[in-house]
Amino acid sequence: MSSYKIAILDGDGIGPEIMAEAVKILELVAERNKINFELCPAPFGASAYFSQGHPFPEETKIVCDKADAILKGPIGLNHEESRKIPVDMQPERGALLPLRRRYNTFANFRPVFLPKGLAHFSPLKPEVIGKGIDFIIIRELVGGLYFGKKEAGINEDGKRYVNESLEYNEDQIKRIAKVAFDTAQKRTKVLHNIHKSNVLKSSVLWNEIIGEVGENYPDVEVVHILVDAAATYLCLNPGQFDVMVMENMFGDILSDQGGGILGSLGLMPSACIGPNKAYYEPSHGSAPDIAGQGIANPYSMIGSVAMMLEMSLGLEDEAKNVWHAMQSVFALGFTTPDLSQPGVDAKMISTDSFGDMVAQELSKQ
Ligand code: NAD
Ligand code: IPM
Ligand code: MN
């Protein structure tokens, strides 16, 4: 029987609630496929800071080092609570970025897919949605402003100042460009390159390398779009996009906009892939405004499980089954409250009922 070690990092806020549903599905997948998942829970995030004194404790690093894949819930606190933690120990800087750096997870896949039957929850008009929304944002995840040099202090005029650099070298751009072209080649062979080369020198280099790498992919058409215009097109004509590639910060912002045009960030799973290790997490945060109420949408977390089955564990067919099971729940008219709208007939269910129904639908396949 094959066996995989999966690190389980619940995180903060709604993290434990949506992770419980992901684990439910993982356990069912194990049973159905006669494989063994050794689930290894470990503290991570603000909860780890309060219980262990560090948001990414040594014991968690060891668990992650040994794991075949890492499943991570969202981390973070609301603005007021976060300020009670020293800046460098806050879970974003103290845990999440170090996790990305440790495993060099440079390729972040963020699918933006509007499931059939959910079109009326999107804020976009049916004529704008057209045939549907189904594209993938490929976000560079370990470079740019997030990981560039930073300094802050008092300048010669006695004023407080800060300086953060957007840094990339050609190898970092080349490897994400290859991932993007490979992905485009497997889909509709159109790659939207998102940049800001009218202002940023980093984008000038980025585009140069996209051009060079593109020479090896003559069958892929590259469409260059400035990031500000891309934000508009996401609202006005999302159907034109299939694969989009961009640097770290642009990807952070446009992927949340992706959740926005679907109608909820709860529909946003993701995969973060490095050369030797990958971790899987929802694109959204810990949703402190709804934590503890049992109403969070676990689709993003269960979708992250599906991406892990496909991309780390070689269980492509079972990954499709999981996606299919989630679509079936929507097709039956059930949704969590984030997807409810006044006057729209939906059967609203809790986080754990959604997980139960996905399990039920998966069992039928
Ligand atoms: P958020 O993504 O947590 O929430 C934004 C809105 O989306 C809220 O109204 C929330 O209720 C809703 N939402 C998000 N996920 C949902 C789900 N699964 N089901 C239903 N509704 C959902 O963003 P925020 O409030 O700006 O950030 C909260 C915390 O999360 C911050 O500390 C931030 O740093 C952190 N964060 C962490 C990650 C991560 O772990 N990868 C990602 C983004 C934000
Ligand atoms: C995300 C989050 C993170 C990011 C934060 C929490 C550091 O917003 O994964 O999109 O900005 O990358
Ligand atoms: Mn984000």
Coordinates of C-alpha atoms and ligand atoms in Angstrom, one line a residue:
M1 CA 0.0 0.0 0.0
S2 CA 1.5 3.4 -0.9
S3 CA 1.8 5.8 1.9
Y4 CA 2.2 9.6 1.9
K5 CA 3.1 11.9 4.8
I6 CA 1.0 15.1 4.6
A7 CA 1.8 18.0 6.9
I8 CA -1.5 19.6 8.1
L9 CA -1.1 23.3 9.1
D10 CA -4.6 24.5 10.3
G11 CA -3.6 28.1 10.6
D12 CA -5.8 30.8 12.1
G13 CA -9.4 32.1 12.0
I14 CA -11.5 29.9 9.7
G15 CA -8.4 27.7 9.1
P16 CA -9.3 24.9 11.5
E17 CA -12.9 24.9 10.3
I18 CA -12.2 24.5 6.6
M19 CA -9.2 22.2 7.2
A20 CA -11.5 19.7 9.1
E21 CA -13.5 19.4 5.8
A22 CA -10.4 19.0 3.7
V23 CA -9.2 16.2 6.0
K24 CA -12.7 14.5 5.7
I25 CA -12.2 14.4 2.0
L26 CA -8.5 13.2 2.3
E27 CA -9.6 10.4 4.5
L28 CA -12.2 9.3 2.1
V29 CA -9.8 9.5 -0.8
A30 CA -7.4 7.3 1.1
E31 CA -10.1 4.7 1.7
R32 CA -11.3 4.8 -1.9
N33 CA -7.8 4.4 -3.4
K34 CA -6.4 2.0 -0.8
I35 CA -3.6 4.3 0.1
N36 CA -2.4 5.6 3.4
F37 CA -2.2 9.3 4.3
E38 CA -0.2 9.8 7.4
L39 CA -1.6 13.2 8.5
C40 CA 0.9 15.2 10.5
P41 CA -0.7 18.2 12.2
A42 CA 1.7 21.0 13.2
P43 CA 1.2 24.5 14.7
F44 CA 1.6 27.4 12.3
G45 CA 0.6 31.1 12.3
A46 CA -0.6 33.4 15.0
S47 CA -2.0 30.4 17.0
A48 CA 1.5 28.9 17.0
Y49 CA 3.0 32.2 18.1
F50 CA 0.7 32.3 21.1
S51 CA 1.1 28.6 22.0
Q52 CA 4.8 28.1 21.1
G53 CA 6.3 31.6 21.0
H54 CA 7.0 31.4 17.3
P55 CA 4.6 31.4 14.3
F56 CA 6.8 28.8 12.4
P57 CA 8.2 26.7 15.2
E58 CA 11.2 24.4 14.7
E59 CA 9.0 21.3 15.2
T60 CA 6.7 22.5 12.4
K61 CA 9.7 22.9 10.1
I62 CA 10.8 19.3 10.8
V63 CA 7.3 18.0 10.1
C64 CA 7.2 20.0 6.8
D65 CA 10.7 18.8 5.8
K66 CA 9.7 15.2 6.2
A67 CA 6.3 15.6 4.4
D68 CA 5.5 14.5 0.9
A69 CA 3.2 17.5 0.6
I70 CA 2.0 20.3 2.9
L71 CA -1.6 21.3 3.3
K72 CA -2.0 24.8 4.8
G73 CA -5.0 26.7 6.1
P74 CA -5.0 30.5 6.0
I75 CA -3.1 32.4 8.7
G76 CA -3.4 35.9 10.2
L77 CA -5.4 38.0 12.5
N78 CA -7.5 41.1 12.1
H79 CA -5.8 44.5 12.1
E80 CA -6.2 45.2 15.8
E81 CA -5.2 41.7 17.0
S82 CA -2.3 41.6 14.7
R83 CA -0.7 44.7 16.2
K84 CA -0.4 42.8 19.5
I85 CA 2.3 40.7 17.9
P86 CA 5.8 42.1 17.2
V87 CA 6.0 43.0 13.5
D88 CA 8.5 40.3 12.5
M89 CA 6.6 37.6 14.5
Q90 CA 3.3 38.4 12.8
P91 CA 2.3 35.3 10.9
E92 CA 2.6 36.7 7.4
R93 CA 6.3 37.8 7.9
G94 CA 7.2 35.3 10.6
A95 CA 5.6 32.1 9.1
L96 CA 4.1 32.4 5.6
L97 CA 7.0 34.1 3.8
P98 CA 9.6 31.9 5.5
L99 CA 7.6 28.8 4.4
R100 CA 7.7 30.0 0.8
R101 CA 11.4 30.8 1.1
R102 CA 12.3 27.6 2.8
Y103 CA 10.8 25.5 0.0
N104 CA 11.4 28.0 -2.8
T105 CA 7.8 27.6 -3.9
F106 CA 8.2 30.0 -6.8
A107 CA 5.3 28.9 -8.9
N108 CA 1.9 29.8 -7.5
F109 CA -1.1 28.4 -9.4
R110 CA -4.4 30.2 -8.7
P111 CA -7.3 28.9 -10.8
V112 CA -10.2 31.3 -11.2
F113 CA -13.1 29.1 -12.2
L114 CA -16.8 29.8 -12.0
P115 CA -18.6 26.5 -11.4
K116 CA -21.7 25.9 -13.5
G117 CA -24.8 26.9 -11.6
L118 CA -23.0 29.6 -9.6
A119 CA -23.1 32.3 -12.4
H120 CA -25.9 34.2 -10.6
F121 CA -23.6 34.7 -7.6
S122 CA -21.0 36.5 -9.7
P123 CA -21.3 40.3 -9.5
L124 CA -20.8 40.3 -13.3
K125 CA -23.8 40.4 -15.7
P126 CA -24.5 37.2 -17.6
E127 CA -23.6 38.9 -20.9
V128 CA -20.2 39.8 -19.4
I129 CA -19.6 36.2 -18.1
G130 CA -20.5 34.9 -21.6
K131 CA -19.4 31.3 -21.9
G132 CA -17.9 31.2 -18.4
I133 CA -14.9 32.2 -16.4
D134 CA -12.1 29.7 -16.4
F135 CA -8.5 30.9 -16.3
I136 CA -5.4 30.4 -14.2
I137 CA -3.2 33.1 -12.6
I138 CA 0.4 32.0 -12.4
R139 CA 2.0 34.2 -9.8
E140 CA 5.8 34.3 -9.1
L141 CA 5.9 33.7 -5.4
V142 CA 9.4 34.1 -4.0
G143 CA 10.7 37.3 -5.6
G144 CA 9.9 40.9 -6.2
L145 CA 8.9 43.4 -3.5
Y146 CA 8.1 40.7 -1.1
F147 CA 11.7 39.4 -0.9
G148 CA 13.7 42.4 -2.0
K149 CA 16.0 44.5 0.2
K150 CA 14.1 46.6 2.8
E151 CA 15.3 49.4 5.0
A152 CA 13.5 52.0 7.2
G153 CA 14.8 54.8 9.4
I154 CA 15.3 58.5 9.6
N155 CA 16.7 60.3 6.6
E156 CA 19.1 63.3 6.6
D157 CA 16.1 65.7 6.8
G158 CA 15.0 64.0 10.0
K159 CA 12.0 62.4 8.3
R160 CA 11.0 58.8 8.7
Y161 CA 11.4 56.9 5.4
V162 CA 11.2 53.4 4.0
N163 CA 12.8 51.8 1.0
E164 CA 11.7 48.4 -0.4
S165 CA 13.1 47.0 -3.6
L166 CA 11.4 45.0 -6.4
E167 CA 14.2 42.5 -7.2
Y168 CA 14.3 39.8 -9.9
N169 CA 17.2 38.1 -11.6
E170 CA 16.9 36.5 -15.0
D171 CA 16.9 32.9 -13.7
Q172 CA 13.9 33.7 -11.4
I173 CA 12.0 35.1 -14.3
K174 CA 13.0 32.3 -16.7
R175 CA 11.8 29.5 -14.5
I176 CA 8.3 31.1 -13.9
A177 CA 8.1 31.9 -17.6
K178 CA 8.7 28.3 -18.5
V179 CA 6.0 27.2 -16.1
A180 CA 3.6 29.6 -17.7
F181 CA 4.4 28.6 -21.3
D182 CA 4.2 24.9 -20.4
T183 CA 0.8 25.5 -18.8
A184 CA -0.4 27.6 -21.8
Q185 CA 0.7 24.8 -24.1
K186 CA -1.5 22.3 -22.3
R187 CA -4.5 24.6 -22.5
T188 CA -5.6 27.0 -25.2
K189 CA -2.0 28.2 -26.2
V190 CA -2.6 31.8 -25.3
L191 CA -0.5 33.4 -22.6
H192 CA -1.4 36.8 -21.2
N193 CA 1.8 38.4 -19.8
I194 CA 0.9 41.0 -17.2
H195 CA 3.4 43.8 -16.6
K196 CA 4.1 47.5 -16.0
S197 CA 7.0 48.1 -18.4
N198 CA 5.8 51.7 -19.0
V199 CA 7.2 52.5 -15.5
L200 CA 9.0 49.6 -13.9
K201 CA 12.4 48.5 -15.1
S202 CA 11.7 45.1 -13.5
S203 CA 8.9 44.7 -16.0
V204 CA 11.2 45.6 -18.9
L205 CA 13.5 42.8 -17.9
W206 CA 10.5 40.5 -17.3
N207 CA 9.1 41.1 -20.8
E208 CA 12.5 40.6 -22.4
I209 CA 12.8 37.2 -20.8
I210 CA 9.2 36.3 -21.6
G211 CA 10.2 37.0 -25.3
E212 CA 13.3 34.9 -25.0
V213 CA 11.6 31.9 -23.4
G214 CA 8.7 32.3 -25.8
E215 CA 11.0 31.5 -28.7
N216 CA 11.0 27.9 -27.6
Y217 CA 7.2 27.9 -27.6
P218 CA 6.3 29.0 -31.2
D219 CA 2.8 27.5 -30.8
V220 CA 1.9 29.8 -27.9
E221 CA 0.6 33.3 -28.6
V222 CA 1.7 35.9 -26.1
V223 CA -0.5 38.9 -25.4
H224 CA 1.1 41.7 -23.3
I225 CA -1.2 43.6 -21.1
L226 CA -0.4 46.4 -18.6
V227 CA -1.4 45.4 -15.1
D228 CA -3.8 48.4 -14.6
A229 CA -5.6 47.6 -17.8
A230 CA -5.7 43.9 -16.9
A231 CA -7.6 44.8 -13.7
T232 CA -10.3 46.4 -15.9
Y233 CA -10.5 43.6 -18.4
L234 CA -11.0 41.1 -15.6
C235 CA -14.3 42.9 -14.9
L236 CA -15.2 43.7 -18.5
N237 CA -14.2 40.6 -20.4
P238 CA -12.8 37.9 -18.2
G239 CA -13.6 35.3 -20.9
Q240 CA -10.5 36.4 -22.9
F241 CA -8.1 35.0 -20.3
D242 CA -6.9 31.5 -20.1
V243 CA -3.3 31.6 -18.6
M244 CA -2.0 34.8 -17.0
V245 CA 1.5 35.2 -15.7
M246 CA 2.8 37.9 -13.5
E247 CA 5.2 39.0 -10.7
N248 CA 4.5 38.4 -7.0
M249 CA 2.6 41.6 -6.0
F250 CA 0.6 41.9 -9.2
G251 CA -0.5 38.3 -8.7
D252 CA -1.5 38.9 -5.1
I253 CA -3.8 41.7 -6.0
L254 CA -5.3 40.3 -9.3
S255 CA -5.9 36.9 -7.8
D256 CA -8.1 38.4 -5.1
Q257 CA -9.9 40.3 -7.9
G258 CA -10.4 36.9 -9.5
G259 CA -12.2 35.8 -6.3
G260 CA -14.2 39.0 -6.5
I261 CA -15.5 38.3 -10.0
L262 CA -16.5 34.8 -9.1
G263 CA -18.5 36.2 -6.2
S264 CA -16.4 34.9 -3.2
L265 CA -12.8 34.4 -2.2
G266 CA -14.1 31.0 -0.8
L267 CA -13.9 29.8 -4.4
M268 CA -10.1 30.3 -4.6
P269 CA -7.8 27.3 -4.0
S270 CA -4.1 27.4 -4.9
A271 CA -0.9 25.4 -5.3
C272 CA 2.6 26.7 -4.4
I273 CA 5.2 24.6 -6.2
G274 CA 9.0 24.5 -5.6
P275 CA 11.7 22.4 -7.1
N276 CA 11.5 19.7 -4.3
K277 CA 8.4 20.5 -2.3
A278 CA 5.0 21.9 -2.8
Y279 CA 2.4 23.3 -0.4
Y280 CA -1.3 23.9 -1.0
E281 CA -3.4 26.7 0.5
P282 CA -6.5 28.7 -0.2
S283 CA -5.7 32.1 -1.9
H284 CA -7.7 33.9 0.7
G285 CA -7.0 34.8 4.3
S286 CA -8.2 33.7 7.7
A287 CA -11.5 35.6 7.4
P288 CA -11.6 36.8 11.0
D289 CA -15.0 38.4 10.4
I290 CA -16.7 35.0 10.1
A291 CA -14.3 32.8 12.1
G292 CA -15.9 30.4 14.6
Q293 CA -19.4 30.6 13.1
G294 CA -19.3 27.4 11.0
I295 CA -20.2 29.3 7.8
A296 CA -16.9 29.6 5.9
N297 CA -16.8 28.1 2.4
P298 CA -14.4 25.1 2.4
Y299 CA -14.4 24.9 -1.4
S300 CA -11.0 26.7 -1.5
M301 CA -9.5 24.3 1.0
I302 CA -11.0 21.1 -0.6
G303 CA -9.9 22.5 -4.0
S304 CA -6.4 22.8 -2.6
V305 CA -6.6 19.1 -1.7
A306 CA -7.6 18.3 -5.3
M307 CA -4.6 20.3 -6.6
M308 CA -2.4 18.4 -4.2
L309 CA -3.8 15.0 -5.4
E310 CA -3.0 16.0 -9.0
M311 CA 0.2 17.9 -8.7
S312 CA 2.1 16.1 -5.8
L313 CA 0.6 12.7 -5.5
G314 CA -0.1 11.5 -9.0
L315 CA -3.8 11.0 -8.4
E316 CA -5.2 12.9 -11.4
D317 CA -8.4 11.0 -11.8
E318 CA -9.3 11.2 -8.1
A319 CA -8.6 15.0 -8.2
K320 CA -11.1 15.3 -11.0
N321 CA -13.6 13.3 -8.9
V322 CA -13.2 15.7 -6.0
W323 CA -13.8 18.7 -8.3
H324 CA -16.8 17.0 -9.8
A325 CA -18.2 16.2 -6.3
M326 CA -18.0 19.9 -5.4
Q327 CA -19.8 20.9 -8.6
S328 CA -22.5 18.3 -7.9
V329 CA -23.2 19.9 -4.5
F330 CA -23.7 23.3 -6.2
A331 CA -25.8 21.7 -8.9
L332 CA -28.1 20.4 -6.2
G333 CA -28.6 24.1 -5.2
F334 CA -26.5 24.0 -2.0
T335 CA -24.1 26.8 -1.1
T336 CA -22.4 28.3 2.0
P337 CA -23.7 31.8 2.9
D338 CA -20.9 33.7 1.2
L339 CA -22.6 32.8 -2.1
S340 CA -26.0 33.8 -1.0
Q341 CA -27.9 36.8 -2.5
P342 CA -31.2 38.3 -1.5
G343 CA -33.9 36.9 -3.7
V344 CA -31.8 34.1 -5.1
D345 CA -33.1 30.6 -4.3
A346 CA -30.2 28.7 -2.7
K347 CA -30.2 26.2 0.1
M348 CA -27.7 27.6 2.5
I349 CA -25.6 25.1 4.4
S350 CA -22.8 25.2 7.0
T351 CA -19.1 24.5 6.5
D352 CA -19.3 20.9 7.8
S353 CA -22.6 20.1 5.9
F354 CA -20.8 21.2 2.7
G355 CA -17.9 18.9 3.5
D356 CA -20.4 16.1 4.3
M357 CA -22.2 16.6 1.0
V358 CA -19.0 16.6 -1.0
A359 CA -18.0 13.4 0.7
Q360 CA -21.4 11.9 -0.2
E361 CA -21.1 13.0 -3.8
L362 CA -17.6 11.7 -4.0
S363 CA -18.7 8.3 -2.7
K364 CA -21.1 8.0 -5.6
Q365 CA -18.4 8.2 -8.2
Ligands
NAD1 P1 -9.6 37.5 3.9 O1 -9.3 36.8 2.6 O2 -9.4 36.7 5.1 O3 -11.2 37.9 3.9 C1 -11.7 38.8 2.9 C2 -13.3 38.6 2.8 O4 -13.5 37.4 2.2 C3 -13.9 38.6 4.2 O5 -15.2 39.2 4.1 C4 -14.1 37.1 4.5 O6 -15.1 36.7 5.3 C5 -14.3 36.5 3.0 N1 -13.8 35.1 2.9 C6 -12.5 34.7 2.7 N2 -12.4 33.4 2.7 C7 -13.7 32.9 2.8 C8 -14.3 31.6 2.8 N3 -13.5 30.5 2.7 N4 -15.6 31.5 3.0 C9 -16.4 32.6 3.1 N5 -15.9 33.9 3.1 C10 -14.6 34.0 2.9 O7 -8.8 38.8 3.9 P2 -8.5 39.9 5.0 O8 -9.7 40.0 5.9 O9 -8.0 41.0 4.4 O10 -7.3 39.2 5.9 C11 -7.5 38.5 7.1 C12 -6.2 37.9 7.5 O11 -5.8 36.9 6.6 C13 -5.0 38.9 7.5 O12 -4.3 38.7 8.6 C14 -4.2 38.6 6.2 O13 -2.8 38.9 6.4 C15 -4.4 37.1 6.2 N6 -4.2 36.4 4.9 C16 -3.6 35.2 4.9 C17 -3.4 34.5 3.7 C18 -2.8 33.2 3.7 O14 -2.6 32.5 4.7 N7 -2.3 32.7 2.5 C19 -4.0 35.1 2.5 C20 -4.6 36.3 2.6 C21 -4.7 37.0 3.8
IPM2 C1 -1.8 35.6 -0.3 C2 -1.7 36.5 0.9 C3 -0.2 36.7 1.3 C4 0.5 37.4 0.2 C5 0.0 37.4 2.7 C6 -0.8 36.9 3.8 C7 1.5 37.5 3.0 O1 -2.3 37.7 0.7 O2 -1.3 34.4 -0.2 O3 -2.3 36.0 -1.3 O4 0.5 38.6 0.1 O5 1.1 36.7 -0.6
MN3 MN -3.4 37.8 -1.1

